Short mmCIF file of C-alpha atoms and ligand atoms in Angstrom, two decimals:
data_model
loop_
_atom_site.label_atom_id
_atom_site.label_comp_id
_atom_site.label_asym_id
_atom_site.label_seq_id
_atom_site.Cartn_x
_atom_site.Cartn_y
_atom_site.Cartn_z
CA UNK A 133 82.42 63.81 95.62
CA UNK A 134 85.98 64.01 94.30
CA UNK A 135 88.25 66.16 96.43
CA UNK A 136 91.93 66.68 97.12
CA UNK A 137 92.96 65.98 100.67
CA UNK A 138 96.11 66.72 102.65
CA UNK A 139 96.50 64.18 105.45
CA UNK A 140 99.96 65.34 106.55
CA UNK A 141 102.17 68.39 105.89
CA UNK A 142 104.82 67.79 103.25
CA UNK A 143 105.83 67.84 99.58
CA UNK A 144 103.24 68.07 96.76
CA UNK A 145 102.82 64.26 96.91
CA UNK A 146 100.70 64.68 100.07
CA UNK A 147 97.90 66.03 97.83
CA UNK A 148 95.70 62.92 97.44
CA UNK A 149 92.66 62.66 95.18
CA UNK A 150 89.97 61.00 97.34
CA UNK A 151 86.21 60.52 97.61
CA UNK A 152 84.59 62.51 100.43
CA UNK A 153 80.97 62.94 101.50
CA UNK A 154 79.31 65.98 99.93
CA UNK A 155 79.26 68.80 102.48
CA UNK A 156 76.01 70.64 103.37
CA UNK A 157 75.88 74.39 104.05
CA UNK A 158 75.32 75.81 107.53
CA UNK A 159 72.73 78.61 108.05
CA UNK A 160 74.96 81.42 106.73
CA UNK A 161 76.76 79.36 104.09
CA UNK A 162 76.35 78.27 100.50
CA UNK A 163 77.38 75.04 98.79
CA UNK A 164 79.09 75.74 95.45
CA UNK A 165 79.52 73.30 92.56
CA UNK A 166 83.13 74.20 91.85
CA UNK A 167 84.08 74.67 88.21
CA UNK A 168 87.36 76.54 88.87
CA UNK A 169 89.69 76.57 91.88
CA UNK A 170 92.77 78.79 91.70
CA UNK A 171 96.08 77.55 93.12
CA UNK A 172 97.84 80.25 95.14
CA UNK A 173 101.25 80.28 96.77
CA UNK A 174 99.44 80.40 100.12
CA UNK A 175 98.10 76.88 99.36
CA UNK A 176 101.70 75.70 99.00
CA UNK A 177 102.87 77.39 102.21
CA UNK A 178 99.99 75.88 104.21
CA UNK A 179 100.53 72.41 102.67
CA UNK A 180 104.22 72.50 103.65
CA UNK A 181 103.26 73.29 107.25
CA UNK A 182 104.98 76.70 107.17
CA UNK A 183 102.02 78.20 109.05
CA UNK A 184 101.38 75.25 111.38
CA UNK A 185 102.11 77.46 114.40
CA UNK A 186 99.65 80.17 113.29
CA UNK A 187 96.48 78.30 114.29
CA UNK A 188 94.94 78.35 110.79
CA UNK A 189 91.72 76.36 110.33
CA UNK A 190 93.36 74.32 107.54
CA UNK A 191 95.22 71.57 109.41
CA UNK A 192 95.57 67.94 108.21
CA UNK A 193 93.31 66.34 107.25
CA UNK A 194 91.97 69.20 105.12
CA UNK A 195 91.04 70.08 101.55
CA UNK A 196 93.05 73.06 100.22
CA UNK A 197 91.68 75.81 98.01
CA UNK A 198 90.59 79.27 99.11
CA UNK A 199 89.53 80.83 95.77
CA UNK A 200 86.79 79.29 93.62
CA UNK A 201 84.22 80.02 90.95
CA UNK A 202 81.21 77.86 90.21
CA UNK A 203 77.46 77.58 90.57
CA UNK A 204 75.45 77.73 93.78
CA UNK A 205 74.16 74.24 94.58
CA UNK A 206 72.30 74.98 97.83
CA UNK A 207 71.97 77.85 100.29
CA UNK A 208 71.73 77.77 104.09
CA UNK A 209 68.50 78.66 105.90
CA UNK A 210 69.51 82.28 106.71
CA UNK A 211 71.04 83.17 103.32
CA UNK A 212 69.36 85.93 101.29
CA UNK A 213 70.41 87.31 97.92
CA UNK A 214 71.87 84.07 96.56
CA UNK A 215 69.99 81.10 95.09
CA UNK A 216 70.73 77.70 93.59
CA UNK A 217 71.92 78.11 90.01
CA UNK A 218 73.63 81.51 90.53
CA UNK A 219 77.11 81.75 88.95
CA UNK A 220 79.42 82.92 91.73
CA UNK A 221 82.98 83.61 92.75
CA UNK A 222 84.24 83.47 96.31
CA UNK A 223 86.74 85.63 98.14
CA UNK A 224 89.61 84.00 100.05
CA UNK A 225 87.95 81.45 102.32
CA UNK A 226 89.95 80.88 105.51
CA UNK A 227 88.62 77.34 105.90
CA UNK A 228 89.67 76.21 102.40
CA UNK A 229 87.85 73.32 100.72
CA UNK A 230 88.09 74.59 97.13
CA UNK A 231 89.98 71.69 95.51
CA UNK A 232 86.75 69.67 95.38
CA UNK A 233 83.60 69.18 93.35
CA UNK A 234 81.60 70.94 96.10
CA UNK A 235 82.84 73.67 98.43
CA UNK A 236 81.17 75.33 101.41
CA UNK A 237 81.67 79.10 101.55
CA UNK A 238 80.31 81.85 103.82
CA UNK A 239 77.52 83.66 101.96
CA UNK A 240 79.15 86.99 102.94
CA UNK A 241 82.22 86.06 100.89
CA UNK A 242 80.34 84.73 97.84
CA UNK A 243 79.41 87.05 94.96
CA UNK A 244 77.24 86.64 91.88
CA UNK A 245 79.35 86.99 88.74
CA UNK A 246 78.14 89.47 86.14
CA UNK A 247 76.71 87.88 82.97
CA UNK A 248 79.40 87.14 80.45
CA UNK A 249 82.29 87.20 82.91
CA UNK A 250 84.59 84.24 82.27
CA UNK A 251 84.72 82.20 85.52
CA UNK A 252 88.41 81.43 84.93
CA UNK A 253 89.20 85.18 84.86
CA UNK A 254 86.94 85.71 87.87
CA UNK A 255 88.67 83.09 90.00
CA UNK A 256 92.07 84.26 88.79
CA UNK A 257 91.50 87.82 89.91
CA UNK A 258 88.47 88.37 92.18
CA UNK A 259 89.96 87.29 95.55
CA UNK A 260 93.28 89.03 94.94
CA UNK A 261 91.70 92.19 93.50
CA UNK A 262 89.37 92.37 96.51
CA UNK A 263 92.43 91.96 98.73
CA UNK A 264 94.13 94.80 96.84
CA UNK A 265 91.11 97.10 97.28
CA UNK A 266 90.99 96.40 101.01
CA UNK A 267 94.76 96.74 101.48
CA UNK A 268 94.88 100.09 99.66
CA UNK A 269 91.83 101.51 101.43
CA UNK A 270 91.90 99.95 104.93
CA UNK A 271 95.59 99.36 105.64
CA UNK A 272 96.80 102.69 104.20
CA UNK A 273 95.41 105.99 102.95
CA UNK A 274 96.62 106.75 99.45
CA UNK A 275 97.71 110.37 99.16
CA UNK A 276 96.55 112.30 96.08
CA UNK A 277 98.48 111.23 92.97
CA UNK A 278 100.13 108.43 94.92
CA UNK A 279 103.22 106.70 93.59
CA UNK A 280 102.86 102.99 94.34
CA UNK A 281 105.57 100.32 94.11
CA UNK A 282 104.62 96.62 93.98
CA UNK A 283 107.32 94.02 94.64
CA UNK A 284 107.27 90.70 92.74
CA UNK A 285 105.13 92.33 90.03
CA UNK A 286 104.30 89.20 88.00
CA UNK A 287 102.92 87.29 91.02
CA UNK A 288 99.23 86.48 91.30
CA UNK A 289 98.48 89.00 94.04
CA UNK A 290 100.88 91.66 92.76
CA UNK A 291 99.55 91.59 89.21
CA UNK A 292 96.09 92.95 90.11
CA UNK A 293 97.49 96.02 91.88
CA UNK A 294 98.04 98.30 88.85
CA UNK A 295 94.35 98.31 87.88
CA UNK A 296 93.12 98.56 91.46
CA UNK A 297 95.58 101.27 92.52
CA UNK A 298 94.73 103.35 89.47
CA UNK A 299 90.96 103.02 90.14
CA UNK A 300 91.70 104.35 93.64
CA UNK A 301 93.54 107.39 92.27
CA UNK A 302 97.22 106.37 92.12
CA UNK A 303 99.19 108.40 89.60
CA UNK A 304 101.94 105.83 89.00
CA UNK A 305 102.24 102.10 89.68
CA UNK A 306 105.71 100.60 89.34
CA UNK A 307 106.58 96.91 89.70
CA UNK A 308 109.78 95.03 90.50
CA UNK A 309 110.85 91.74 88.92
CA UNK A 310 113.84 89.60 89.78
CA UNK A 311 114.96 89.03 86.20
CA UNK A 312 115.18 91.59 83.39
CA UNK A 313 113.61 88.96 81.11
CA UNK A 314 110.25 89.57 82.84
CA UNK A 315 110.13 93.38 82.60
CA UNK A 316 108.01 93.33 79.44
CA UNK A 317 105.63 90.74 80.94
CA UNK A 318 105.12 92.93 84.02
CA UNK A 319 104.49 96.01 81.90
CA UNK A 320 101.91 93.95 79.96
CA UNK A 321 100.04 93.52 83.25
CA UNK A 322 99.48 97.26 83.43
CA UNK A 323 102.43 98.54 85.46
CA UNK A 324 103.55 101.97 84.22
CA UNK A 325 107.05 100.55 84.31
CA UNK A 326 108.79 97.52 85.73
CA UNK A 327 112.37 97.31 86.90
CA UNK A 328 114.89 95.26 88.83
CA UNK A 329 114.74 96.18 92.51
CA UNK A 330 118.38 97.33 92.57
CA UNK A 331 117.78 99.82 89.75
CA UNK A 332 115.31 101.83 91.88
CA UNK A 333 117.97 103.38 94.15
CA UNK A 334 117.13 107.02 94.85
CA UNK A 335 113.45 106.71 93.83
CA UNK A 336 110.72 107.20 96.43
CA UNK A 337 107.17 105.80 96.69
CA UNK A 338 104.20 106.71 98.88
CA UNK A 339 103.13 103.08 99.20
CA UNK A 340 105.18 99.91 98.75
CA UNK A 341 103.13 96.71 98.45
CA UNK A 342 105.26 93.75 99.54
CA UNK A 343 104.11 90.16 98.90
CA UNK A 344 107.76 89.00 98.73
CA UNK A 345 109.15 89.64 102.22
CA UNK A 346 112.50 88.01 103.05
CA UNK A 347 115.52 90.30 102.87
CA UNK A 348 113.77 92.51 100.28
CA UNK A 349 111.38 93.92 102.89
CA UNK A 350 114.04 95.71 104.92
CA UNK A 351 115.67 97.06 101.79
CA UNK A 352 112.31 98.31 100.47
CA UNK A 353 111.96 100.60 103.51
CA UNK A 354 114.65 102.76 101.90
CA UNK A 355 112.35 103.44 98.93
CA UNK A 356 109.58 105.00 101.04
CA UNK A 357 108.83 108.69 100.55
CA UNK A 358 108.28 110.92 103.59
CA UNK A 359 105.17 109.55 105.38
CA UNK A 360 105.28 106.55 103.05
CA UNK A 361 103.87 103.18 104.12
CA UNK A 362 104.95 99.64 103.30
CA UNK A 363 102.14 97.06 103.35
CA UNK A 364 103.43 93.60 104.27
CA UNK A 365 101.07 91.23 102.45
CA UNK A 366 103.08 88.06 101.95
CA UNK A 367 106.27 86.09 102.15
CA UNK A 368 106.89 84.56 98.71
CA UNK A 369 110.62 85.03 99.28
CA UNK A 370 110.63 84.00 102.94
CA UNK A 371 109.66 85.53 106.26
CA UNK A 372 110.95 88.92 107.44
CA UNK A 373 110.98 88.85 111.21
CA UNK A 374 113.15 91.88 112.03
CA UNK A 375 112.99 95.41 110.69
CA UNK A 376 114.88 98.59 111.65
CA UNK A 377 112.21 100.63 113.44
CA UNK A 378 114.67 103.48 114.00
CA UNK A 379 114.69 103.88 110.23
CA UNK A 380 110.88 104.25 110.36
CA UNK A 381 111.11 106.74 113.22
CA UNK A 382 113.63 109.02 111.54
CA UNK A 383 112.07 108.63 108.09
CA UNK A 384 108.46 109.32 109.15
CA UNK A 385 107.57 106.05 107.46
CA UNK A 386 105.64 102.98 108.55
CA UNK A 387 104.96 99.31 108.00
CA UNK A 388 101.49 97.81 108.22
CA UNK A 389 100.36 94.24 107.66
CA UNK A 390 97.29 93.05 105.82
CA UNK A 391 95.97 89.46 105.55
CA UNK A 392 92.57 89.19 103.89
CA UNK A 393 91.84 85.72 105.30
CA UNK A 394 92.00 87.10 108.84
CA UNK A 395 90.39 90.44 107.95
CA UNK A 396 87.17 89.36 106.23
CA UNK A 397 85.80 87.11 108.99
CA UNK A 398 86.18 90.05 111.39
CA UNK A 399 84.79 92.72 109.03
CA UNK A 400 82.34 90.83 106.78
CA UNK A 401 80.36 93.97 105.87
CA UNK A 402 83.41 95.36 104.06
CA UNK A 403 83.55 92.40 101.66
CA UNK A 404 80.72 93.40 99.29
CA UNK A 405 81.85 96.95 98.41
CA UNK A 406 85.44 95.77 97.89
CA UNK A 407 84.34 92.82 95.74
CA UNK A 408 82.14 95.14 93.65
CA UNK A 409 85.16 97.38 92.98
CA UNK A 410 87.24 94.31 92.10
CA UNK A 411 84.56 92.93 89.75
CA UNK A 412 84.36 96.32 88.02
CA UNK A 413 88.11 96.21 87.34
CA UNK A 414 87.88 92.64 86.02
CA UNK A 415 84.72 93.36 84.02
CA UNK A 416 86.14 96.35 82.16
CA UNK A 417 89.18 94.33 81.12
CA UNK A 418 91.72 96.35 83.10
CA UNK A 419 92.72 93.09 84.83
CA UNK A 420 93.27 90.22 82.40
CA UNK A 421 95.49 87.36 83.47
CA UNK A 422 97.00 84.43 81.66
CA UNK A 423 95.36 81.21 82.96
CA UNK A 424 96.27 77.53 82.62
CA UNK A 425 93.74 74.88 83.63
CA UNK A 426 94.35 71.38 85.05
CA UNK A 427 92.09 68.52 86.18
CA UNK A 428 91.76 68.04 89.94
CA UNK A 429 94.02 64.99 89.82
CA UNK A 430 96.95 67.22 88.83
CA UNK A 431 96.89 69.35 91.97
CA UNK A 432 100.37 68.07 92.91
CA UNK A 433 101.79 69.24 89.55
CA UNK A 434 100.36 72.72 90.07
CA UNK A 435 101.95 72.92 93.53
CA UNK A 436 105.30 71.80 92.12
CA UNK A 437 105.06 74.59 89.52
CA UNK A 438 104.14 77.22 92.12
CA UNK A 439 106.97 76.13 94.38
CA UNK A 440 109.51 76.41 91.56
CA UNK A 441 108.47 80.06 90.91
CA UNK A 442 108.45 81.86 87.58
CA UNK A 443 104.76 81.12 86.83
CA UNK A 444 103.10 83.55 84.38
CA UNK A 445 99.49 84.12 85.43
CA UNK A 446 97.31 81.67 87.35
CA UNK A 447 97.16 77.88 87.58
CA UNK A 448 93.56 76.75 87.95
CA UNK A 449 92.06 73.35 88.82
CA UNK A 450 88.79 72.39 87.12
CA UNK A 451 86.98 69.88 89.36
CA UNK A 452 84.01 69.65 86.91
N1 NAP B 516 97.84 89.40 102.47
C1 NAP B 516 96.91 88.76 101.81
O1 NAP B 516 95.73 88.88 102.08
C2 NAP B 516 97.35 87.82 100.72
C3 NAP B 516 96.51 87.46 99.65
C4 NAP B 516 97.05 86.63 98.64
C5 NAP B 516 98.38 86.20 98.72
N2 NAP B 516 99.14 86.55 99.80
C6 NAP B 516 100.54 86.17 99.94
O2 NAP B 516 101.29 86.83 98.95
C7 NAP B 516 102.43 86.05 98.62
C8 NAP B 516 102.44 85.85 97.10
O3 NAP B 516 101.34 85.01 96.75
P1 NAP B 516 101.00 84.78 95.20
O4 NAP B 516 99.88 83.81 95.16
O5 NAP B 516 100.89 86.09 94.52
O6 NAP B 516 102.35 84.04 94.73
P2 NAP B 516 103.04 83.97 93.30
O7 NAP B 516 102.01 84.07 92.23
O8 NAP B 516 103.92 82.78 93.35
O9 NAP B 516 103.93 85.29 93.24
C9 NAP B 516 105.09 85.43 93.99
C10 NAP B 516 105.92 86.56 93.41
O10 NAP B 516 107.05 86.79 94.24
C11 NAP B 516 108.25 86.68 93.48
N3 NAP B 516 109.31 86.15 94.31
C12 NAP B 516 109.36 84.94 94.94
N4 NAP B 516 110.51 84.83 95.65
C13 NAP B 516 111.19 85.98 95.46
C14 NAP B 516 112.43 86.47 95.94
N5 NAP B 516 113.20 85.74 96.75
N6 NAP B 516 112.83 87.70 95.53
C15 NAP B 516 112.05 88.44 94.71
N7 NAP B 516 110.86 88.03 94.23
C16 NAP B 516 110.43 86.82 94.61
C17 NAP B 516 107.89 85.74 92.33
O11 NAP B 516 108.79 85.92 91.29
P3 NAP B 516 109.01 84.77 90.18
O12 NAP B 516 107.76 84.73 89.35
O13 NAP B 516 110.20 85.24 89.45
O14 NAP B 516 109.20 83.48 90.91
C18 NAP B 516 106.48 86.22 92.02
O15 NAP B 516 106.51 87.39 91.25
C19 NAP B 516 102.30 84.74 99.39
O16 NAP B 516 103.09 84.82 100.56
C20 NAP B 516 100.83 84.69 99.76
O17 NAP B 516 100.64 83.99 100.97
C21 NAP B 516 98.65 87.35 100.78
#
């Protein structure tokens, strides 16, 4: 089969299009004929070697790609509820393998797509919307009529939060952008309002969702309401290794981390209800993302685009 392989950490040029043997599913796994594989910033960070010290399963040589949609090709001996020919989407698969004609995924993280659901929209939103459901229900407890702030609002993960937060009872979902030129785009994604971070001085939020990190994380602590919680979910703007815990102490606030790739293997039973909630939000049109598709051989171009920032919507590889 055709697949993209990373044989050493480095620039996008390390993404090679190669021929690999077709993988076979283990007892609890399914083999998926991949029609769509989304490119996430996490794929870029892993490819660069930024997480080399974190013991991730994706180490060279590996095939990137943690979010796919496609058709079940074969199921493992112990798999029930899925069969060859089913149209499916996967959640974020810690072992990767999605930039390929065939991917192996755990059955517990593979979901039948409702009839009529566009697989490009499914792959663009299902893993991130499931992540959003789990983050807002497992990492924090939303108070009634919660005010939620999402940093980096136009990002792939951030952009599914308005629909998910509202389904879970949030009263207001605000997003930040780093250029005023993208305020309208963010509001088009369903945020009640979008703003430059610096213009939020004096406002307070019950939950701040932070996929950006870097120096913004520490500053965002000042926007937490009494008993507010910041969820650290990413580092698009760099890592944030030190925070002022005295500020948390005196402010009755808190920071919690959430990483779906580490969470789902430990709590597989929580995947299905969260994915169902995510699929409902995608199915009713409350999440609709701009998508651009590329053949597998252009994986390096998609990584170059992601690395440069400013992408609107999702970049998706189409292996078939
Ligand atoms: N915790 C989880 O389970 C989970 C799940 C999925 C993703 N993630 C993580 O979430 C992060 C975002 O991933 P993604 O796929 O959503 O990436 P993305 O689509 O590239 O979005 C990144 C967002 O952050 C903004 N941004 C980047 N650098 C910034 C800076 N210095 N200051 C302010 N804003 C900045 C970008 O703005 P521009 O568009 O203007 O560049 C964009 O809105 C990554 O670290 C990824 O690993 C975590």
